[in-house]
Amino acid sequence: MSASRPAVSAIIVSYNRADDLRLAIQALIDTEYKPLQIVVVDNASKDNAAEVAGSFPQVTLIKSQENVGFAQGCNIGLHASNGSYVALINNDAVVAKDWFDTLVNFLEQHPKAAAAGGKIYDWNEKNPLGSRTNEYHAYTELSFKTGTVHVERNTPDQLREVPTLGGACVMIRRAAIEEVGEPFLEPLFFTYYEETDFFVRARRKGWQLFYTAEPAAWHRVRASGTPYGYLFHMERNRMLFAYRNFPAHALTLAWLEAGFRALKSVGEQVFLGKAVLKPRADAWKWLLTHRSVLRDHRNRYAP
């Protein structure tokens, strides 16, 4: 492969899941794309994920002394990267061999595209790694009424301009990152909604986002239940995202929708036994005690 191809920097933010990380890194190497820089930012993993990353001579490993979150981890990786394109790859995602070639070719031919992504197949005990018969995530819809994102699944193979893309495996043009400005991903999100926020800011600058159907990647899906961190960050970040991006009337609707979810959480916990009330209540507490932070983000970023 010609070394004159555009350089790509693949950034993986790692937190535990050492075995998956090994597969993710090896898949990047197996693409044989050149020039390719692989940057792994380890968020103080409690297993041997950092050692796994360091065992690959092709990897630039950055060890954080604490878990700074996915968003800030990507920012750290970005500052250590040099590619014309930046690929965000989850530590439990495996890309097909043609993933870089296909997306770089597309972005080279579409200069107003900030980012592009393809199919992301489910991968778990029922959906084998590498199988193209698995169900898959396609592109992502976004509601400016509620702040929710909805992943379209198993759509026909068709090129589409889309409102946002998932961050598990996505290729982003560095020029778009530079135009949107610092920070690349807002650290306050920590995890969830950070890439959606960036893509909305990019679109406000006139950039486009595309779902290309191919190429493929596989993302490990786990039965997560209702973990505290997921529910807390999703509830809090949905409103943080709204403050940063919604017009006034939509922000009001988002608060009403949040109130409905709070009432629904009471019912889910009382009648279904789901442990959903505390994380969502803690998210509301954070929102109410950080109103000045929300106002500041609104003043700086809202259209």
PDB file of C-alpha atoms in Angstrom, residues 93-263:
ATOM      1  CA  ALA A  93     -14.654  -2.932  18.764  1.00  0.00           C
ATOM      2  CA  VAL A  94     -13.061  -4.824  15.881  1.00  0.00           C
ATOM      3  CA  VAL A  95     -12.885  -3.322  12.399  1.00  0.00           C
ATOM      4  CA  ALA A  96     -12.940  -5.157   9.077  1.00  0.00           C
ATOM      5  CA  LYS A  97      -9.787  -5.217   6.991  1.00  0.00           C
ATOM      6  CA  ASP A  98     -11.127  -2.634   4.514  1.00  0.00           C
ATOM      7  CA  TRP A  99     -12.415  -0.235   7.197  1.00  0.00           C
ATOM      8  CA  PHE A 100      -9.714   2.428   6.827  1.00  0.00           C
ATOM      9  CA  ASP A 101      -9.469   2.196   3.042  1.00  0.00           C
ATOM     10  CA  THR A 102     -13.205   2.535   2.500  1.00  0.00           C
ATOM     11  CA  LEU A 103     -13.783   5.464   4.840  1.00  0.00           C
ATOM     12  CA  VAL A 104     -10.635   7.374   3.856  1.00  0.00           C
ATOM     13  CA  ASN A 105     -11.556   6.995   0.172  1.00  0.00           C
ATOM     14  CA  PHE A 106     -15.047   8.285   0.893  1.00  0.00           C
ATOM     15  CA  LEU A 107     -13.865  11.287   2.895  1.00  0.00           C
ATOM     16  CA  GLU A 108     -11.255  12.152   0.274  1.00  0.00           C
ATOM     17  CA  GLN A 109     -14.054  12.294  -2.298  1.00  0.00           C
ATOM     18  CA  HIS A 110     -16.407  14.319  -0.075  1.00  0.00           C
ATOM     19  CA  PRO A 111     -14.439  17.316   1.234  1.00  0.00           C
ATOM     20  CA  LYS A 112     -17.397  18.763   3.170  1.00  0.00           C
ATOM     21  CA  ALA A 113     -17.843  15.565   5.171  1.00  0.00           C
ATOM     22  CA  ALA A 114     -16.611  15.909   8.746  1.00  0.00           C
ATOM     23  CA  ALA A 115     -17.027  12.219   9.492  1.00  0.00           C
ATOM     24  CA  ALA A 116     -18.268   8.913   8.150  1.00  0.00           C
ATOM     25  CA  GLY A 117     -19.132   5.537   9.585  1.00  0.00           C
ATOM     26  CA  GLY A 118     -20.366   2.142   8.425  1.00  0.00           C
ATOM     27  CA  LYS A 119     -22.205  -0.846   9.851  1.00  0.00           C
ATOM     28  CA  ILE A 120     -21.464  -1.784  13.444  1.00  0.00           C
ATOM     29  CA  TYR A 121     -22.492  -5.397  13.929  1.00  0.00           C
ATOM     30  CA  ASP A 122     -23.508  -6.799  17.309  1.00  0.00           C
ATOM     31  CA  TRP A 123     -20.919  -9.121  18.800  1.00  0.00           C
ATOM     32  CA  ASN A 124     -21.690 -11.427  21.730  1.00  0.00           C
ATOM     33  CA  GLU A 125     -22.294 -15.089  22.485  1.00  0.00           C
ATOM     34  CA  LYS A 126     -25.223 -15.144  20.038  1.00  0.00           C
ATOM     35  CA  ASN A 127     -23.548 -12.986  17.389  1.00  0.00           C
ATOM     36  CA  PRO A 128     -20.098 -14.275  16.406  1.00  0.00           C
ATOM     37  CA  LEU A 129     -17.224 -11.909  15.790  1.00  0.00           C
ATOM     38  CA  GLY A 130     -16.791 -11.427  12.040  1.00  0.00           C
ATOM     39  CA  SER A 131     -20.280 -12.595  11.052  1.00  0.00           C
ATOM     40  CA  ARG A 132     -22.185 -10.372   8.628  1.00  0.00           C
ATOM     41  CA  THR A 133     -25.476 -12.089   9.460  1.00  0.00           C
ATOM     42  CA  ASN A 134     -25.566 -10.426  12.890  1.00  0.00           C
ATOM     43  CA  GLU A 135     -27.910  -7.530  13.515  1.00  0.00           C
ATOM     44  CA  TYR A 136     -26.166  -4.194  13.215  1.00  0.00           C
ATOM     45  CA  HIS A 137     -26.308  -0.535  14.157  1.00  0.00           C
ATOM     46  CA  ALA A 138     -26.468   1.814  11.218  1.00  0.00           C
ATOM     47  CA  TYR A 139     -26.797   5.574  11.619  1.00  0.00           C
ATOM     48  CA  THR A 140     -28.180   7.571  14.539  1.00  0.00           C
ATOM     49  CA  GLU A 141     -31.205   9.851  14.647  1.00  0.00           C
ATOM     50  CA  LEU A 142     -31.370  12.782  17.059  1.00  0.00           C
ATOM     51  CA  SER A 143     -34.398  14.437  18.633  1.00  0.00           C
ATOM     52  CA  PHE A 144     -34.045  18.121  19.446  1.00  0.00           C
ATOM     53  CA  LYS A 145     -37.338  17.820  21.325  1.00  0.00           C
ATOM     54  CA  THR A 146     -36.196  15.387  23.994  1.00  0.00           C
ATOM     55  CA  GLY A 147     -32.422  15.242  23.643  1.00  0.00           C
ATOM     56  CA  THR A 148     -32.591  11.531  22.912  1.00  0.00           C
ATOM     57  CA  VAL A 149     -30.622   9.663  20.290  1.00  0.00           C
ATOM     58  CA  HIS A 150     -32.033   6.659  18.486  1.00  0.00           C
ATOM     59  CA  VAL A 151     -29.868   4.140  16.678  1.00  0.00           C
ATOM     60  CA  GLU A 152     -31.359   2.878  13.426  1.00  0.00           C
ATOM     61  CA  ARG A 153     -30.747  -0.840  13.017  1.00  0.00           C
ATOM     62  CA  ASN A 154     -30.545  -3.189  10.037  1.00  0.00           C
ATOM     63  CA  THR A 155     -31.313  -0.508   7.464  1.00  0.00           C
ATOM     64  CA  PRO A 156     -30.916  -1.150   3.714  1.00  0.00           C
ATOM     65  CA  ASP A 157     -27.415  -0.577   2.335  1.00  0.00           C
ATOM     66  CA  GLN A 158     -27.684   3.027   1.240  1.00  0.00           C
ATOM     67  CA  LEU A 159     -25.461   6.085   1.507  1.00  0.00           C
ATOM     68  CA  ARG A 160     -27.163   8.654   3.738  1.00  0.00           C
ATOM     69  CA  GLU A 161     -26.385  12.060   5.146  1.00  0.00           C
ATOM     70  CA  VAL A 162     -27.246  11.703   8.841  1.00  0.00           C
ATOM     71  CA  PRO A 163     -27.699  13.974  11.890  1.00  0.00           C
ATOM     72  CA  THR A 164     -25.095  12.192  13.993  1.00  0.00           C
ATOM     73  CA  LEU A 165     -22.948   9.057  14.175  1.00  0.00           C
ATOM     74  CA  GLY A 166     -22.079   6.605  16.916  1.00  0.00           C
ATOM     75  CA  GLY A 167     -18.635   6.896  18.489  1.00  0.00           C
ATOM     76  CA  ALA A 168     -17.823   3.176  18.723  1.00  0.00           C
ATOM     77  CA  CYS A 169     -16.100   3.176  15.309  1.00  0.00           C
ATOM     78  CA  VAL A 170     -16.043   6.419  13.346  1.00  0.00           C
ATOM     79  CA  MET A 171     -13.621   8.272  11.075  1.00  0.00           C
ATOM     80  CA  ILE A 172     -13.319  12.057  11.536  1.00  0.00           C
ATOM     81  CA  ARG A 173     -11.526  14.654   9.445  1.00  0.00           C
ATOM     82  CA  ARG A 174      -8.932  16.545  11.493  1.00  0.00           C
ATOM     83  CA  ALA A 175      -9.714  19.771   9.635  1.00  0.00           C
ATOM     84  CA  ALA A 176     -13.280  19.590  10.977  1.00  0.00           C
ATOM     85  CA  ILE A 177     -12.018  19.020  14.517  1.00  0.00           C
ATOM     86  CA  GLU A 178      -9.754  22.041  14.223  1.00  0.00           C
ATOM     87  CA  GLU A 179     -12.512  24.276  12.849  1.00  0.00           C
ATOM     88  CA  VAL A 180     -15.004  23.293  15.537  1.00  0.00           C
ATOM     89  CA  GLY A 181     -12.359  24.136  18.133  1.00  0.00           C
ATOM     90  CA  GLU A 182     -11.287  23.081  21.607  1.00  0.00           C
ATOM     91  CA  PRO A 183     -12.207  20.985  23.351  1.00  0.00           C
ATOM     92  CA  PHE A 184     -12.681  18.256  20.766  1.00  0.00           C
ATOM     93  CA  LEU A 185     -14.995  16.289  23.081  1.00  0.00           C
ATOM     94  CA  GLU A 186     -16.358  18.147  26.093  1.00  0.00           C
ATOM     95  CA  PRO A 187     -14.756  16.517  29.196  1.00  0.00           C
ATOM     96  CA  LEU A 188     -17.772  17.260  31.392  1.00  0.00           C
ATOM     97  CA  PHE A 189     -19.786  14.600  29.555  1.00  0.00           C
ATOM     98  CA  PHE A 190     -17.261  12.000  30.778  1.00  0.00           C
ATOM     99  CA  THR A 191     -19.051   9.288  28.789  1.00  0.00           C
ATOM    100  CA  TYR A 192     -22.137   9.280  26.517  1.00  0.00           C
ATOM    101  CA  TYR A 193     -23.328  12.154  24.308  1.00  0.00           C
ATOM    102  CA  GLU A 194     -19.810  13.560  23.857  1.00  0.00           C
ATOM    103  CA  GLU A 195     -19.497  12.550  20.197  1.00  0.00           C
ATOM    104  CA  THR A 196     -23.094  13.595  19.500  1.00  0.00           C
ATOM    105  CA  ASP A 197     -22.289  17.030  20.888  1.00  0.00           C
ATOM    106  CA  PHE A 198     -19.212  17.313  18.671  1.00  0.00           C
ATOM    107  CA  PHE A 199     -21.093  16.256  15.556  1.00  0.00           C
ATOM    108  CA  VAL A 200     -23.867  18.787  16.176  1.00  0.00           C
ATOM    109  CA  ARG A 201     -21.272  21.533  16.604  1.00  0.00           C
ATOM    110  CA  ALA A 202     -19.605  20.414  13.372  1.00  0.00           C
ATOM    111  CA  ARG A 203     -22.899  20.552  11.492  1.00  0.00           C
ATOM    112  CA  ARG A 204     -23.468  24.084  12.756  1.00  0.00           C
ATOM    113  CA  LYS A 205     -20.170  24.966  11.077  1.00  0.00           C
ATOM    114  CA  GLY A 206     -21.504  23.618   7.775  1.00  0.00           C
ATOM    115  CA  TRP A 207     -19.923  20.165   7.845  1.00  0.00           C
ATOM    116  CA  GLN A 208     -21.777  17.012   6.813  1.00  0.00           C
ATOM    117  CA  LEU A 209     -21.960  13.531   8.337  1.00  0.00           C
ATOM    118  CA  PHE A 210     -22.470  10.337   6.354  1.00  0.00           C
ATOM    119  CA  TYR A 211     -23.451   6.749   6.925  1.00  0.00           C
ATOM    120  CA  THR A 212     -21.791   4.699   4.192  1.00  0.00           C
ATOM    121  CA  ALA A 213     -23.226   1.210   4.985  1.00  0.00           C
ATOM    122  CA  GLU A 214     -19.887  -0.482   4.316  1.00  0.00           C
ATOM    123  CA  PRO A 215     -17.308  -0.985   5.782  1.00  0.00           C
ATOM    124  CA  ALA A 216     -18.114  -3.167   8.769  1.00  0.00           C
ATOM    125  CA  ALA A 217     -17.050  -3.304  12.386  1.00  0.00           C
ATOM    126  CA  TRP A 218     -18.104  -5.484  15.295  1.00  0.00           C
ATOM    127  CA  HIS A 219     -18.866  -4.065  18.741  1.00  0.00           C
ATOM    128  CA  ARG A 220     -19.217  -6.298  21.764  1.00  0.00           C
ATOM    129  CA  VAL A 221     -22.692  -6.115  23.278  1.00  0.00           C
ATOM    130  CA  ARG A 222     -23.143  -7.048  26.911  1.00  0.00           C
ATOM    131  CA  ALA A 223     -26.272  -7.556  28.978  1.00  0.00           C
ATOM    132  CA  SER A 224     -25.808  -4.388  30.985  1.00  0.00           C
ATOM    133  CA  GLY A 225     -29.036  -4.393  33.019  1.00  0.00           C
ATOM    134  CA  THR A 226     -29.402  -0.997  34.700  1.00  0.00           C
ATOM    135  CA  PRO A 227     -25.935  -0.050  35.953  1.00  0.00           C
ATOM    136  CA  TYR A 228     -25.675   3.114  38.001  1.00  0.00           C
ATOM    137  CA  GLY A 229     -23.059   4.837  35.842  1.00  0.00           C
ATOM    138  CA  TYR A 230     -24.947   4.337  32.593  1.00  0.00           C
ATOM    139  CA  LEU A 231     -28.243   5.695  33.918  1.00  0.00           C
ATOM    140  CA  PHE A 232     -26.612   8.594  35.754  1.00  0.00           C
ATOM    141  CA  HIS A 233     -24.569   9.795  32.795  1.00  0.00           C
ATOM    142  CA  MET A 234     -27.330   9.283  30.248  1.00  0.00           C
ATOM    143  CA  GLU A 235     -29.815  11.285  32.321  1.00  0.00           C
ATOM    144  CA  ARG A 236     -27.408  14.067  33.236  1.00  0.00           C
ATOM    145  CA  ASN A 237     -25.747  14.296  29.823  1.00  0.00           C
ATOM    146  CA  ARG A 238     -29.034  14.403  27.951  1.00  0.00           C
ATOM    147  CA  MET A 239     -29.766  17.704  29.695  1.00  0.00           C
ATOM    148  CA  LEU A 240     -26.185  18.985  29.421  1.00  0.00           C
ATOM    149  CA  PHE A 241     -26.402  18.298  25.694  1.00  0.00           C
ATOM    150  CA  ALA A 242     -29.716  20.169  25.529  1.00  0.00           C
ATOM    151  CA  TYR A 243     -28.259  23.223  27.287  1.00  0.00           C
ATOM    152  CA  ARG A 244     -25.357  23.294  24.850  1.00  0.00           C
ATOM    153  CA  ASN A 245     -27.347  22.769  21.669  1.00  0.00           C
ATOM    154  CA  PHE A 246     -31.123  23.290  21.908  1.00  0.00           C
ATOM    155  CA  PRO A 247     -33.124  26.411  21.061  1.00  0.00           C
ATOM    156  CA  ALA A 248     -35.128  27.811  23.980  1.00  0.00           C
ATOM    157  CA  HIS A 249     -38.448  26.101  23.237  1.00  0.00           C
ATOM    158  CA  ALA A 250     -36.780  22.701  22.784  1.00  0.00           C
ATOM    159  CA  LEU A 251     -34.886  23.113  26.066  1.00  0.00           C
ATOM    160  CA  THR A 252     -38.204  23.619  27.873  1.00  0.00           C
ATOM    161  CA  LEU A 253     -39.591  20.477  26.263  1.00  0.00           C
ATOM    162  CA  ALA A 254     -36.466  18.579  27.284  1.00  0.00           C
ATOM    163  CA  TRP A 255     -37.041  19.539  30.934  1.00  0.00           C
ATOM    164  CA  LEU A 256     -40.662  18.364  30.688  1.00  0.00           C
ATOM    165  CA  GLU A 257     -39.526  15.088  29.171  1.00  0.00           C
ATOM    166  CA  ALA A 258     -36.965  14.707  31.963  1.00  0.00           C
ATOM    167  CA  GLY A 259     -39.745  15.172  34.524  1.00  0.00           C
ATOM    168  CA  PHE A 260     -41.757  12.443  32.828  1.00  0.00           C
ATOM    169  CA  ARG A 261     -38.768  10.094  32.977  1.00  0.00           C
ATOM    170  CA  ALA A 262     -38.355  10.853  36.680  1.00  0.00           C
ATOM    171  CA  LEU A 263     -41.974   9.841  37.369  1.00  0.00           C
TER     172      LEU A 263
END
